[in-house]
XYZ file of C-alpha atoms in Angstrom:
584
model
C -89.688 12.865 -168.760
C -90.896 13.708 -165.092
C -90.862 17.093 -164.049
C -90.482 18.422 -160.406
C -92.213 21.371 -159.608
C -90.795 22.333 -156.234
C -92.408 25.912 -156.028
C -91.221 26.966 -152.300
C -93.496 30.231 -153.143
C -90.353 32.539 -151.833
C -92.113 34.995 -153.483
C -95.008 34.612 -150.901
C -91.972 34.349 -148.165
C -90.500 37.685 -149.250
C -94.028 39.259 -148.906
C -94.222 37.708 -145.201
C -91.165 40.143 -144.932
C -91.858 43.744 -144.230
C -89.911 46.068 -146.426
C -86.365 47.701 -145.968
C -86.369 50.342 -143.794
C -83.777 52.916 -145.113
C -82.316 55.783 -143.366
C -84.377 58.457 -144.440
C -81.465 60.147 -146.300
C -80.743 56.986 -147.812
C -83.380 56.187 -150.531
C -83.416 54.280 -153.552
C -83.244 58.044 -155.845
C -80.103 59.075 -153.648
C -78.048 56.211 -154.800
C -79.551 54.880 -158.317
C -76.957 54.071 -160.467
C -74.008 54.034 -158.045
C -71.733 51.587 -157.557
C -70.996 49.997 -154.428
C -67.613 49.270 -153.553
C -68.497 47.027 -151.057
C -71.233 45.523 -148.600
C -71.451 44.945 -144.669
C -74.062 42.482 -143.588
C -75.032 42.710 -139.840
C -76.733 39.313 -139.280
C -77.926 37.862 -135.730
C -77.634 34.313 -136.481
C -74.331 32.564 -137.350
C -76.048 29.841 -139.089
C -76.706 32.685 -142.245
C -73.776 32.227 -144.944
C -72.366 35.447 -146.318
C -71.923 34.009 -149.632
C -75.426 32.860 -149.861
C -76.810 35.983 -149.273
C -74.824 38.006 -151.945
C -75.689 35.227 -154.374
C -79.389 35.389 -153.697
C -79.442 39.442 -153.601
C -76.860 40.203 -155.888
C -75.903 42.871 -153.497
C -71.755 42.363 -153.461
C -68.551 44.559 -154.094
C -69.148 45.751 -157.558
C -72.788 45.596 -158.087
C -74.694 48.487 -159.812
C -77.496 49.459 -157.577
C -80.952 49.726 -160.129
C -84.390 49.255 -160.013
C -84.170 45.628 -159.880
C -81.094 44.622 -157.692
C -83.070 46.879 -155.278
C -86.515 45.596 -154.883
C -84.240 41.598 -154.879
C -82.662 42.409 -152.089
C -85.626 41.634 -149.363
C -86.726 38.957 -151.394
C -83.095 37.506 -151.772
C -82.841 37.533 -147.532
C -86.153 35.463 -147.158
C -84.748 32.886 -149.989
C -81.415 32.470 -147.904
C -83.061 32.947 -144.328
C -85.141 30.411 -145.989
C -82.791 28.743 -146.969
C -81.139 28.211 -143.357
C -84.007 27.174 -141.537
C -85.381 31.069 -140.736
C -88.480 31.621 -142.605
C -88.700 34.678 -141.086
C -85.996 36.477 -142.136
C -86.180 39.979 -143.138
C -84.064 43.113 -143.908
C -84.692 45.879 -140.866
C -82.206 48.106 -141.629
C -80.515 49.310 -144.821
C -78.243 52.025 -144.820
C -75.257 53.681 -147.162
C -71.797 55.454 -145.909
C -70.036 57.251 -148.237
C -66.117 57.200 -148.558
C -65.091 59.666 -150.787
C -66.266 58.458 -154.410
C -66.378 54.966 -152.780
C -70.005 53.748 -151.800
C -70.558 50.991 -148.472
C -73.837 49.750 -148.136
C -74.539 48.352 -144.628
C -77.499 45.581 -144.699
C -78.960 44.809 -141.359
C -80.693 41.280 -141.457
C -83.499 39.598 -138.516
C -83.158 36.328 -138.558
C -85.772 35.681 -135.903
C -86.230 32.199 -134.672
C -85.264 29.101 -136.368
C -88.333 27.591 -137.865
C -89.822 24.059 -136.980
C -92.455 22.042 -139.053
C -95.746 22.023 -137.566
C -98.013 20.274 -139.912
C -97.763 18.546 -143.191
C -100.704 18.179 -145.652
C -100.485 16.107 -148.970
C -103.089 16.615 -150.938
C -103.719 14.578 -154.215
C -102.964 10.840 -153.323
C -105.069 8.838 -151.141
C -104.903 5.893 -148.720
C -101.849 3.534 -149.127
C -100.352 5.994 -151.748
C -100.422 9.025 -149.625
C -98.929 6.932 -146.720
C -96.108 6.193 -148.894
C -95.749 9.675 -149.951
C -95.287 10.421 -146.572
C -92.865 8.137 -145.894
C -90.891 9.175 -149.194
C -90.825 12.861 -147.889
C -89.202 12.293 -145.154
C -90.764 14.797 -143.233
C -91.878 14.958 -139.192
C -93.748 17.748 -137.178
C -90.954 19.385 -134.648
C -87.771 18.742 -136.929
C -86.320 21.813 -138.272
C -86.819 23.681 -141.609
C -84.467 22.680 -144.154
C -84.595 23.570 -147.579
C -82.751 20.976 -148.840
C -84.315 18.183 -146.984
C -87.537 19.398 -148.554
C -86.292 19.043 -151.965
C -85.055 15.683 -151.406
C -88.421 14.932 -150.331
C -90.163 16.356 -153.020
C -87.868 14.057 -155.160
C -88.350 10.816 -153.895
C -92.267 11.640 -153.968
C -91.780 12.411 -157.919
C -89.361 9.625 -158.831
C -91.701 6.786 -156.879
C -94.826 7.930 -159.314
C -92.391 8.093 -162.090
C -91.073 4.170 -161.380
C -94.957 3.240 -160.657
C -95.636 4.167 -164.246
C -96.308 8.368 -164.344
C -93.438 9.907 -166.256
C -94.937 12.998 -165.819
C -95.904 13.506 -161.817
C -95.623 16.638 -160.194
C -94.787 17.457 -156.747
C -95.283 21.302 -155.238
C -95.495 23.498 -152.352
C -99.151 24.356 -152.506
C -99.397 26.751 -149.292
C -97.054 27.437 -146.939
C -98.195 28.871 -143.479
C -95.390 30.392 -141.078
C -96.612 31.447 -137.667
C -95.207 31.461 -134.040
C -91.987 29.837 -135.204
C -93.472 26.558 -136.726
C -94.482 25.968 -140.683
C -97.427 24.833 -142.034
C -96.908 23.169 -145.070
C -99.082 21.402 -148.046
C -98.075 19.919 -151.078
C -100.186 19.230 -153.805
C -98.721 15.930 -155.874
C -100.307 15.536 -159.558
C -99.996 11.649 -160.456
C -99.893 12.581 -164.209
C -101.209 10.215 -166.496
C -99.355 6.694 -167.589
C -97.826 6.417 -170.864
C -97.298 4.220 -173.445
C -94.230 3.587 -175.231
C -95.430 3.277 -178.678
C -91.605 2.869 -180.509
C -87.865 2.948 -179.752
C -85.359 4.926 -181.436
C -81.695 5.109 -181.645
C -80.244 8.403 -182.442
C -77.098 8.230 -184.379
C -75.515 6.635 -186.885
C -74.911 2.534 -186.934
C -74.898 -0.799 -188.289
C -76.577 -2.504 -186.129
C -79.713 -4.556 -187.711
C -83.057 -3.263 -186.030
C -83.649 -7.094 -185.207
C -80.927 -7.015 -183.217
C -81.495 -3.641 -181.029
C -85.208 -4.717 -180.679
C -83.907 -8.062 -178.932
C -81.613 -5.971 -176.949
C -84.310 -3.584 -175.491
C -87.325 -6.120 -175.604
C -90.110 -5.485 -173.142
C -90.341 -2.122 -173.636
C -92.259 -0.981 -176.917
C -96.324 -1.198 -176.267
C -95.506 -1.444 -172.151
C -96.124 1.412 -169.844
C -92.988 3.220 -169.688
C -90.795 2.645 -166.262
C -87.474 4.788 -166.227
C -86.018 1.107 -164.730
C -86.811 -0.842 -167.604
C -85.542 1.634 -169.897
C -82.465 2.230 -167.825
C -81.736 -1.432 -167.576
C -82.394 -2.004 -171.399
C -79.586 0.644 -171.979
C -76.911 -1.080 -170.177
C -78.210 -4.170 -172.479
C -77.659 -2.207 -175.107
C -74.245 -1.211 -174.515
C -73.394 -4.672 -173.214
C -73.983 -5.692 -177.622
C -70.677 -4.010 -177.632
C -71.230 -2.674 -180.813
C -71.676 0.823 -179.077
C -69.218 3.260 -178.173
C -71.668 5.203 -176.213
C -75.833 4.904 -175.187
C -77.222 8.043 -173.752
C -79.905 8.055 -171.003
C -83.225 7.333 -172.250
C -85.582 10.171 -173.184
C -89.040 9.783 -173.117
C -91.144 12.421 -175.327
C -94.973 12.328 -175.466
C -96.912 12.394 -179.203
C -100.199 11.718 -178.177
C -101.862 12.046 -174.500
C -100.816 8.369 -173.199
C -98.364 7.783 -175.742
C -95.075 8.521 -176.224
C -91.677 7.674 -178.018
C -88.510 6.601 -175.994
C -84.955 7.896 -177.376
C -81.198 6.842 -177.013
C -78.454 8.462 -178.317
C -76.072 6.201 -179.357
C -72.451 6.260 -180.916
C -70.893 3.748 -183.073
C -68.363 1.612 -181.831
C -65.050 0.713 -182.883
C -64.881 -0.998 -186.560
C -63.321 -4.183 -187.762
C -59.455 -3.825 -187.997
C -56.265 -5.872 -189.155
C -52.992 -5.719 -187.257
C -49.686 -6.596 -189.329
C -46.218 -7.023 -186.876
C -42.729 -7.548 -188.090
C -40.127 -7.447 -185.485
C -36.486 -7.574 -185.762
C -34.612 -9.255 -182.936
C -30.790 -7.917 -182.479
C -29.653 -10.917 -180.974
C -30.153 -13.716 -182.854
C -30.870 -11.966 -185.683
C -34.052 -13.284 -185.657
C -37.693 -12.031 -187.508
C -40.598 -12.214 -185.479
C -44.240 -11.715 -186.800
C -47.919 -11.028 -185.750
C -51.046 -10.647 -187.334
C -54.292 -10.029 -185.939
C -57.889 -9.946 -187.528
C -60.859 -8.439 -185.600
C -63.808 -8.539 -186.886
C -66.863 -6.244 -185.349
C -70.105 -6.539 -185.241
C -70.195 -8.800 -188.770
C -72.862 -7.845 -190.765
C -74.693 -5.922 -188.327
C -75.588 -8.711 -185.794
C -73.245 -7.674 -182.810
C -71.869 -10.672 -183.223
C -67.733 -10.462 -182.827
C -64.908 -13.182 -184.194
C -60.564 -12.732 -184.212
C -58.424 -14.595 -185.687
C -54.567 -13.822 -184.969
C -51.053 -15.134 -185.098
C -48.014 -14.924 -183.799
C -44.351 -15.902 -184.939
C -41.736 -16.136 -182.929
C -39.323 -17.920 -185.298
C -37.560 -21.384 -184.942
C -40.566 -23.245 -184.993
C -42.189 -21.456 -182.457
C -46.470 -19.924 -183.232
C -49.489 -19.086 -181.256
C -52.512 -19.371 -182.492
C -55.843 -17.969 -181.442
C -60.021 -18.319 -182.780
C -62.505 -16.478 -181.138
C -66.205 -16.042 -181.806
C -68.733 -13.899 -179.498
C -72.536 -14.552 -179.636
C -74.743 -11.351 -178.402
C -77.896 -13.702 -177.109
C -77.237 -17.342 -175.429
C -80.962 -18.841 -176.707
C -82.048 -15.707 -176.846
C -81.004 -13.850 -173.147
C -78.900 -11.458 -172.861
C -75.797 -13.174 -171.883
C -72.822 -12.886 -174.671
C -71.313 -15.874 -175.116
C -67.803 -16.443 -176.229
C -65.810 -19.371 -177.742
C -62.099 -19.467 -177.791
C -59.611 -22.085 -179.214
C -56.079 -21.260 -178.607
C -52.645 -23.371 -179.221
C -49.611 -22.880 -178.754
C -46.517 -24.243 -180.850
C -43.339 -24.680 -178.936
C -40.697 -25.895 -181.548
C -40.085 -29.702 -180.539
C -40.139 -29.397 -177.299
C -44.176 -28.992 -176.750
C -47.874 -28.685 -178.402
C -50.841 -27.237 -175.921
C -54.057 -26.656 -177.313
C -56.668 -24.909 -175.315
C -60.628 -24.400 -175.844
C -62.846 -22.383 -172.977
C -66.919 -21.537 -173.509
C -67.429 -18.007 -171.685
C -70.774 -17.029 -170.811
C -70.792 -12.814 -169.720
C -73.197 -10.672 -168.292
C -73.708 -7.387 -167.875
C -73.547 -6.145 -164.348
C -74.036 -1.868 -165.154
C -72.824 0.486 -167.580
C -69.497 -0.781 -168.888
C -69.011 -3.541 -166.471
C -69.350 -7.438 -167.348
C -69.069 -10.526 -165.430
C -67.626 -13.359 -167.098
C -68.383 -17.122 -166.422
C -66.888 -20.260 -167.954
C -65.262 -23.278 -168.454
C -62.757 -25.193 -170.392
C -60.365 -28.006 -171.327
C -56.829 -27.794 -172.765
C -53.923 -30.928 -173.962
C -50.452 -30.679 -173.636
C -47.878 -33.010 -175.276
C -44.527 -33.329 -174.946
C -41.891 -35.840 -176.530
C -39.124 -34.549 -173.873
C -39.409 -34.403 -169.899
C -40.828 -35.842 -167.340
C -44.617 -35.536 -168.744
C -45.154 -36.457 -172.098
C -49.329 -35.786 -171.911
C -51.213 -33.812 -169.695
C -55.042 -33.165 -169.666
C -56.503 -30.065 -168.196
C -60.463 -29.119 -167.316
C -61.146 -25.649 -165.727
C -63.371 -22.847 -164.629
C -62.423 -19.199 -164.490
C -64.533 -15.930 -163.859
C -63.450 -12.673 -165.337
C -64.475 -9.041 -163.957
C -64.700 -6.044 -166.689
C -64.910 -2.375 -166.759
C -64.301 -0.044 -169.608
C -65.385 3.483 -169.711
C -67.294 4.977 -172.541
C -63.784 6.583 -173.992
C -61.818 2.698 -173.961
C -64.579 1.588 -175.990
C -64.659 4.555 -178.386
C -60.758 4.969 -178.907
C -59.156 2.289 -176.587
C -56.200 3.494 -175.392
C -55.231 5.928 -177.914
C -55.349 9.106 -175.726
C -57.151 11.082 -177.793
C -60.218 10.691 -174.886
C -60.150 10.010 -171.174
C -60.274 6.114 -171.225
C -59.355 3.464 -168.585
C -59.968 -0.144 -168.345
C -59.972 -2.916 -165.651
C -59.923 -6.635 -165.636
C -59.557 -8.790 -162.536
C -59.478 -12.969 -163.634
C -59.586 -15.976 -161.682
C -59.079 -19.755 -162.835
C -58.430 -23.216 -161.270
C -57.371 -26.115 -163.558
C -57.534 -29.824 -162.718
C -54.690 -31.758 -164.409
C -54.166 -34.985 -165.138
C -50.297 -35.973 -165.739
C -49.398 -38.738 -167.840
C -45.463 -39.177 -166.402
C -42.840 -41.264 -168.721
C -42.528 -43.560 -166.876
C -46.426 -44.482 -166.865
C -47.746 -42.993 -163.425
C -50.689 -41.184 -163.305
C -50.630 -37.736 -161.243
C -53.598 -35.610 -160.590
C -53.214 -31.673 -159.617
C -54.534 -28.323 -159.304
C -53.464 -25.494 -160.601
C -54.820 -22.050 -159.414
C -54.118 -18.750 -161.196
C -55.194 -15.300 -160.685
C -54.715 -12.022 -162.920
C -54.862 -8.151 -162.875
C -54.833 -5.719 -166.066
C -55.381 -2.206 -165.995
C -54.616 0.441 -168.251
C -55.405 4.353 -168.358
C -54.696 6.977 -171.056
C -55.918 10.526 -171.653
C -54.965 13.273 -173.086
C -52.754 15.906 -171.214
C -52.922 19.349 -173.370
C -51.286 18.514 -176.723
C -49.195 15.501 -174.633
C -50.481 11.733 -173.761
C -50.019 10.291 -171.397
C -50.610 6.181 -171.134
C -50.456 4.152 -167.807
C -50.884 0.305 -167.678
C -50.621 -1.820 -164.385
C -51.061 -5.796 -165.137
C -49.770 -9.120 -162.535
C -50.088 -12.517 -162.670
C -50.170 -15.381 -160.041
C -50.058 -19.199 -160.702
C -49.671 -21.920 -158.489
C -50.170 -25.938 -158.302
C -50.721 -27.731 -155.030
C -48.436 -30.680 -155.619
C -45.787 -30.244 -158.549
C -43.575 -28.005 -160.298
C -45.181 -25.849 -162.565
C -44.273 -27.195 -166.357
C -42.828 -24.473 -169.120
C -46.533 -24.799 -170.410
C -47.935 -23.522 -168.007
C -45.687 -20.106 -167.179
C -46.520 -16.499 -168.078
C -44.787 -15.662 -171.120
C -43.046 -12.167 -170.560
C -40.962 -10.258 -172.753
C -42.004 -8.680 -176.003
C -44.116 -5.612 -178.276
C -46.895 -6.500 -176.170
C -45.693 -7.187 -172.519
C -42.089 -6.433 -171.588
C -40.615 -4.153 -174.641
C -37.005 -4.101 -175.181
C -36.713 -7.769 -174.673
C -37.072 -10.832 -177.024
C -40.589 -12.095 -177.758
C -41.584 -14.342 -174.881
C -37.984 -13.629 -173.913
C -38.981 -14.837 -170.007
C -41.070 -17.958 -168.531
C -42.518 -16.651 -164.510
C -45.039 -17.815 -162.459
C -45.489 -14.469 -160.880
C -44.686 -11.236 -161.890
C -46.183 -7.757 -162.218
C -45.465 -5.343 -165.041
C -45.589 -1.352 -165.292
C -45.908 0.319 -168.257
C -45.554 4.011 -168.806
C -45.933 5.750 -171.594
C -45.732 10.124 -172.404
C -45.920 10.999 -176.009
C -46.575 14.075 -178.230
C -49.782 15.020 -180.306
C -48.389 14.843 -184.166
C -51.312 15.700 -186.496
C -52.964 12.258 -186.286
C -50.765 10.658 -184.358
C -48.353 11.121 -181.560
C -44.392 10.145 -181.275
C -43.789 8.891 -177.242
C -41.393 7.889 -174.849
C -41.928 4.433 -172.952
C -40.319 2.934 -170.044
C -41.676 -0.809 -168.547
C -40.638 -2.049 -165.786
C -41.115 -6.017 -164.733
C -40.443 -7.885 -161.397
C -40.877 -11.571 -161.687
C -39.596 -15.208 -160.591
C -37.757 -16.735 -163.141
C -37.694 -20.251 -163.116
C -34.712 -21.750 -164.680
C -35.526 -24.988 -164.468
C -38.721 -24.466 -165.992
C -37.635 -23.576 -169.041
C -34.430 -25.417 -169.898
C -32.527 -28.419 -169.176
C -30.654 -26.830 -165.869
C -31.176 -28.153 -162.432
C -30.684 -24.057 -161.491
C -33.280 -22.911 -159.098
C -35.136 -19.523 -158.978
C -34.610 -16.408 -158.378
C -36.549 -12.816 -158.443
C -35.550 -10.813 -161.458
C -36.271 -6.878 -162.109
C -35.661 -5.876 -165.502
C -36.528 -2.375 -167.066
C -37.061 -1.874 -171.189
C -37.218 1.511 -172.726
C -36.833 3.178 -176.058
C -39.266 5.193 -178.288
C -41.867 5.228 -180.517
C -44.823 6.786 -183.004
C -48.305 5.976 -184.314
C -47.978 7.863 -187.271
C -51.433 7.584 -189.996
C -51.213 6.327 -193.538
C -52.875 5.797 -196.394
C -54.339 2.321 -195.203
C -54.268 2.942 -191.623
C -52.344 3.627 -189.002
C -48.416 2.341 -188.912
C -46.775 1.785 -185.560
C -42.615 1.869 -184.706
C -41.216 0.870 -181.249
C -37.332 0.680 -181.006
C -37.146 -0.610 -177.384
C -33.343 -1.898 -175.393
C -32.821 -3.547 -172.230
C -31.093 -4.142 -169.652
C -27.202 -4.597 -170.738
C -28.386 -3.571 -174.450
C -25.696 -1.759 -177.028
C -26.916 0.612 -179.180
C -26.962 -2.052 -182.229
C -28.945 -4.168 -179.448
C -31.960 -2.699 -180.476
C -35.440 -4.815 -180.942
C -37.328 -3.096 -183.591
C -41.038 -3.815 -184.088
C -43.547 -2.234 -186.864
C -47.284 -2.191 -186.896
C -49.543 -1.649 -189.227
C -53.293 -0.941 -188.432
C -56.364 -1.143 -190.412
C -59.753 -0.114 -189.647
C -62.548 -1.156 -192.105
C-alpha cells in the first residue's frame, strides 16, 4: 500500500535551536537521576499548549531526568514550537529549585515570531502534474505555518498518485529553510512505479465458489491497481451477502510491478430452520410457525425462504422467496417474492413483487421494484380486487447485524425505511368498477449490544397506509399483535392502518444464551369496521405487552420461550410461544 513519508526534518529544526542555557550550578551531573516533582514552563506566546510540550519533551511531574530525556528536551520545544506555527522556538533558559527532597525544574521557552511560508518548491513531478500537486497541497506564500495543514497536504499529494495508479508514491520534506520569519520549503514527491494486480485473495474461511467472488470483484485481476476499484469491489463483495465482514483491501508487492490484492473476509450467517408453537389463553387456541432460510445454497450467494404461519381456524400465511446475486450478470441482487395470505372464509390475497437492489456503500442497499397482488372475497362490499405497485426500500446493517443479528452478543443495529403505492382496481357486488390508490410507508429499526454480562435489545418500527378514495379493506391493514410484533397479545390479534411499535428488551448472559425481560408498547388506530361486521368507527388504541423470556442452546440449536400478558391479562391469561432454531 502507499506510504507517506512526511519527514518535517525536526531534527534539522532542533539544530536551528541553540542549546539550553543552564544556570551554571544547574548542570546535567548536578541533577542526573533525580526526580522532578514538577515543571514550570515560562513561554512568551499563548498560542504554545502546555500539554504539547510535556508530551513532546517528556519533561512532566514525575519524570526521571537521564541522559536522554535531557538532550529531548530542546528538540521536543522546536517539534511543538513547530508545531504551533514558531519554527523558531528554542529553550533559553533552564533552571532547577530545590524544595527540600522535592525537585522544580523551571523551562524558559522563545517562541520568537510566528512563521509564514515564503516559497514552495516541488520537485519530482512536472508540468500539469506538478500544477496539480500544487493545488492538492494546499499551500500559499504569506499564510502561516501549520503543521497540520502540511500534513494534509502531503496527503492529498500521496493519495492522488495512489488513485492515478502508484500504490507506492512518496511525499517528503526535502529541505526546509527558516530565515527572517518566513519558511522555505521543498518537497521531493517519488511517483513510485504502477502495479499490477496479478490475483485476488480472500482471507478466511467460506463457501463461497471462486466463480462467484471473481464475478463479484471483476475488473480488477491483470488491471493496474486503483485503491477505488478495489474499494468499490469490496462493498460488491459484501453486498453477495454471504459475508459477515470484508476487510479493506491490502495490496502487497511479489515482483517489481506486480502485486497480490487481499481481503479479509468472515463468513456469514448459515442456513437455519425456525419451529413456533404458541399457546393462546383465550380461546384456547394453538398457533404455529415455521420458517426455512436457506443461505448462500451451494456456494453461489444465491438466497431462498420458505415459511409458514398458523394462526388456527382456517387462518395461514404463506411466503416464497428467492434472491439472485447478478441480474444478467451486474451486480444488482434480485429478489422474487410470492406471498398469500389465508383468511378463513372471509378472504384469499395473493401477492408477487420482483425487487431489484443495489448496493449504495458498505452495508447499505437500495431496493427497487414492482408487483401485482389479487384479493377475493365471497362477503362484503368487494368480492375481487386487483392490485399493481412499485415500492423502494432503504437498508443498512452493520457488520455485527449481519454476523449475529440481533443476538447481543456484538454491537449490531439495523435500519429499513420502505415506500409503496398500489393501484387498485375494485370489482364491487353489485358490478361497479372502482379504481384507487393506495400509498403506504414503513420504518424498522432495531439495535442490540452487549452491556457487560447484560443485553440489552431496542427495536423502533411504524407503519402508514392510506387510499385516496375508499375505506381501507381488512386486506389491506397492518396486522399487529403477536411473537413477532405486539407480544402478549393474540397472533394478528389487531387490524391498523397506522401505528408505531416499541420494543424493549434487557436480558442476562446465561452460558450460551441469555434469560430477558421485555416490555412493547403499541399506539395504533383500530378500525372496527374494518375488521368485523360493526358499523363502529375508530378510535386510537395504546396497548402495552410484557412478560419474560430465554434463548437457551440445545442439542439441535437454539430453543426460544416467551410467556408474554396484556393489558387486562390474569395470570392463567398467559400467551406462551416456543422456538426452536437451527443453524446448518
Amino acid at each position: 500500500m502507499a506510504r507517506l513519508l512526511a519527514i518535517w526534518t525536526l531534527v534539522a529544526l532542533a539544530l536551528l535551536a541553540p542549546s539550553a542555557h543552564a544556570d551554571p550550578g544547574a548542570g546535567f551531573s548536578s541533577v542526573a537521576g533525580r526526580t522532578l516533582s514538577s515543571v514550570r514552563w515560562d513561554v512568551d506566546a499563548a498560542a504554545f499548549s502546555l500539554a504539547r510540550l510535556e508530551a513532546e519533551t517528556g519533561w512532566r511531574a514525575g519524570a526521571v531526568i537521564d541522559a536522554a530525556r535531557w538532550s529531548a528536551l530542546s528538540e521536543g520545544v522546536a517539534r511543538a514550537g513547530a508545531a504551533a506555527g514558531f519554527l523558531g522556538a528554542r529553550v533559553s533558559r533552564l533552571s532547577f529549585n530545590e524544595d527540600g527532597a522535592k525537585l522544580v525544574a523551571v523551562v524558559t521557552v522563545d517562541a520568537g515570531e510566528p512563521c509564514r511560508i515564503g516559497r514552495v518548491d516541488l520537485y519530482g513531478l512536472r508540468g500539469a502534474d506538478s500544477l496539480e500537486a500544487l493545488r492538492a497541497l494546499g499551500w500559499g506564500a504569506g499564510e502561516t505555518w501549520s503543521e497540520e495543514k502540511l500534513a494534509a497536504g502531503l496527503t492529498r499529494v500521496v493519495n492522488g498518485l495512489v488513485v492515478s495508479g502508484h500504490p507506492f508514491a512518496q511525499a517528503r520534506v526535502r529541505r526546509l529553510d527558516v530565515s527572517e520569519g518566513k519558511a522555505n520549503v521543498e518537497i521531493a514527491v517519488l511517483r513510485g512505479d504502477s502495479a499490477i494486480v496479478d490475483s485476488v485473495h480472500l482471507d478466511g474461511p467460506h463457501r463461497t465458489r471462486p466463480a462467484v467472488v471473481a464475478h463479484a470483484i471483476g475488473g480488477l485481476q491483470g488491471e493496474p491497481y486503483d485503491p477505488r476499484r478495489a474499494d468499490e469491489a469490496r462493498t460488491r463483495l459484501q453486498h453477495l451477502g454471504t459475508f459477515a465482514s470484508v476487510g479493506a483491501p491490502r495490496f502487497e508487492m511479489t515482483a517489481p510491478g506486480r502485486g497480490l490484492l487481499r481481503y479479509d473476509v468472515a463468513e456469514g450467517r448459515g442456513s437455519s430452520f425456525d419451529g413456533v408453537v404458541g399457546y393462546q389463553g383465550e380461546g384456547h387456541a394453538l398457533a404455529g410457525t415455521a420458517r426455512l432460510q436457506l443461505e448462500n445454497i451451494a456456494g453461489t450467494a444465491r438466497r431462498a425462504e420458505l415459511s409458514w404461519q398458523g394462526r388456527g381456524s382456517g387462518n395461514a400465511d404463506f411466503l416464497l422467496a428467492y434472491r439472485e446475486p447478478f441480474f444478467f450478470g451486474l451486480p444488482i441482487a434480485t429478489g422474487l417474492t410470492f406471498t398469500q395470505e389465508l383468511a378463513d372464509s372471509a378472504y384469499t390475497r395473493t401477492d408477487y413483487d420482483l425487487g431489484f437492489e443495489l448496493t449504495a456503500g458498505e452495508g447499505l442497499g437500495v431496493e427497487l421494484g414492482l408487483g401485482g397482488g389479487r384479493v377475493v372475497s365471497d362477503f362484503g362490499d368487494i368480492r375481487r380486487s386487483n392490485r399493481q405497485r412499485t415500492y423502494a426500500a432503504l437498508r443498512k446493517e452493520t457488520e455485527g447485524w449481519r454476523a449475529q443479528g440481533a443476538s447481543g452478543r456484538r454491537r449490531a443495529a439495523r435500519f429499513e425505511l420502505t415506500t409503496s403505492q398500489e393501484f387498485v382496481r375494485d370489482h364491487a357486488a353489485s358490478g361497479a368498477l372502482v379504481h384507487d390508490r393506495i400509498y403506504a410507508l414503513g420504518l424498522a429499526t432495531q439495535l442490540a449490544r452487549p452491556w457487560g454480562n447484560r443485553v440489552a435489545r431496542v427495536g423502533l418500527s411504524g407503519g402508514l397506509r392510506v387510499a385516496e378514495k375508499q375505506e381501507l379493506g381488512a386486506y389491506d391493514l397492518y396486522p399487529l399483535g403477536g411473537a413477532e410484533s405486539l407480544r402478549g397479545y393474540r397472533e394478528q390479534q389487531f387490524r391498523t392502518p397506522r401505528y408505531a411499535l416499541l420494543q424493549l428488551e434487557h436480558g442476562w448472559r446465561v452460558a450460551d444464551g441469555d434469560v430477558f425481560l421485555f416490555l412493547d408498547q403499541a399506539v395504533f388506530r383500530h378500525d372496527q369496521a374494518a375488521v368485523s361486521d360493526s358499523t363502529g368507527g375508530s378510535e386510537t388504541l395504546y396497548r402495552a405487552g410484557y412478560g419474560f423470556g430465554a434463548w437457551l442452546p440445545t442439542s439441535v440449536g437454539r430453543a426460544g420461550l416467551v410467556l408474554g400478558w396484556g393489558q387486562g391479562d390474569g395470570p392463567l391469561d398467559a400467551k406462551l410461544h416456543l422456538t426452536l432454531r437451527s443453524q446448518f
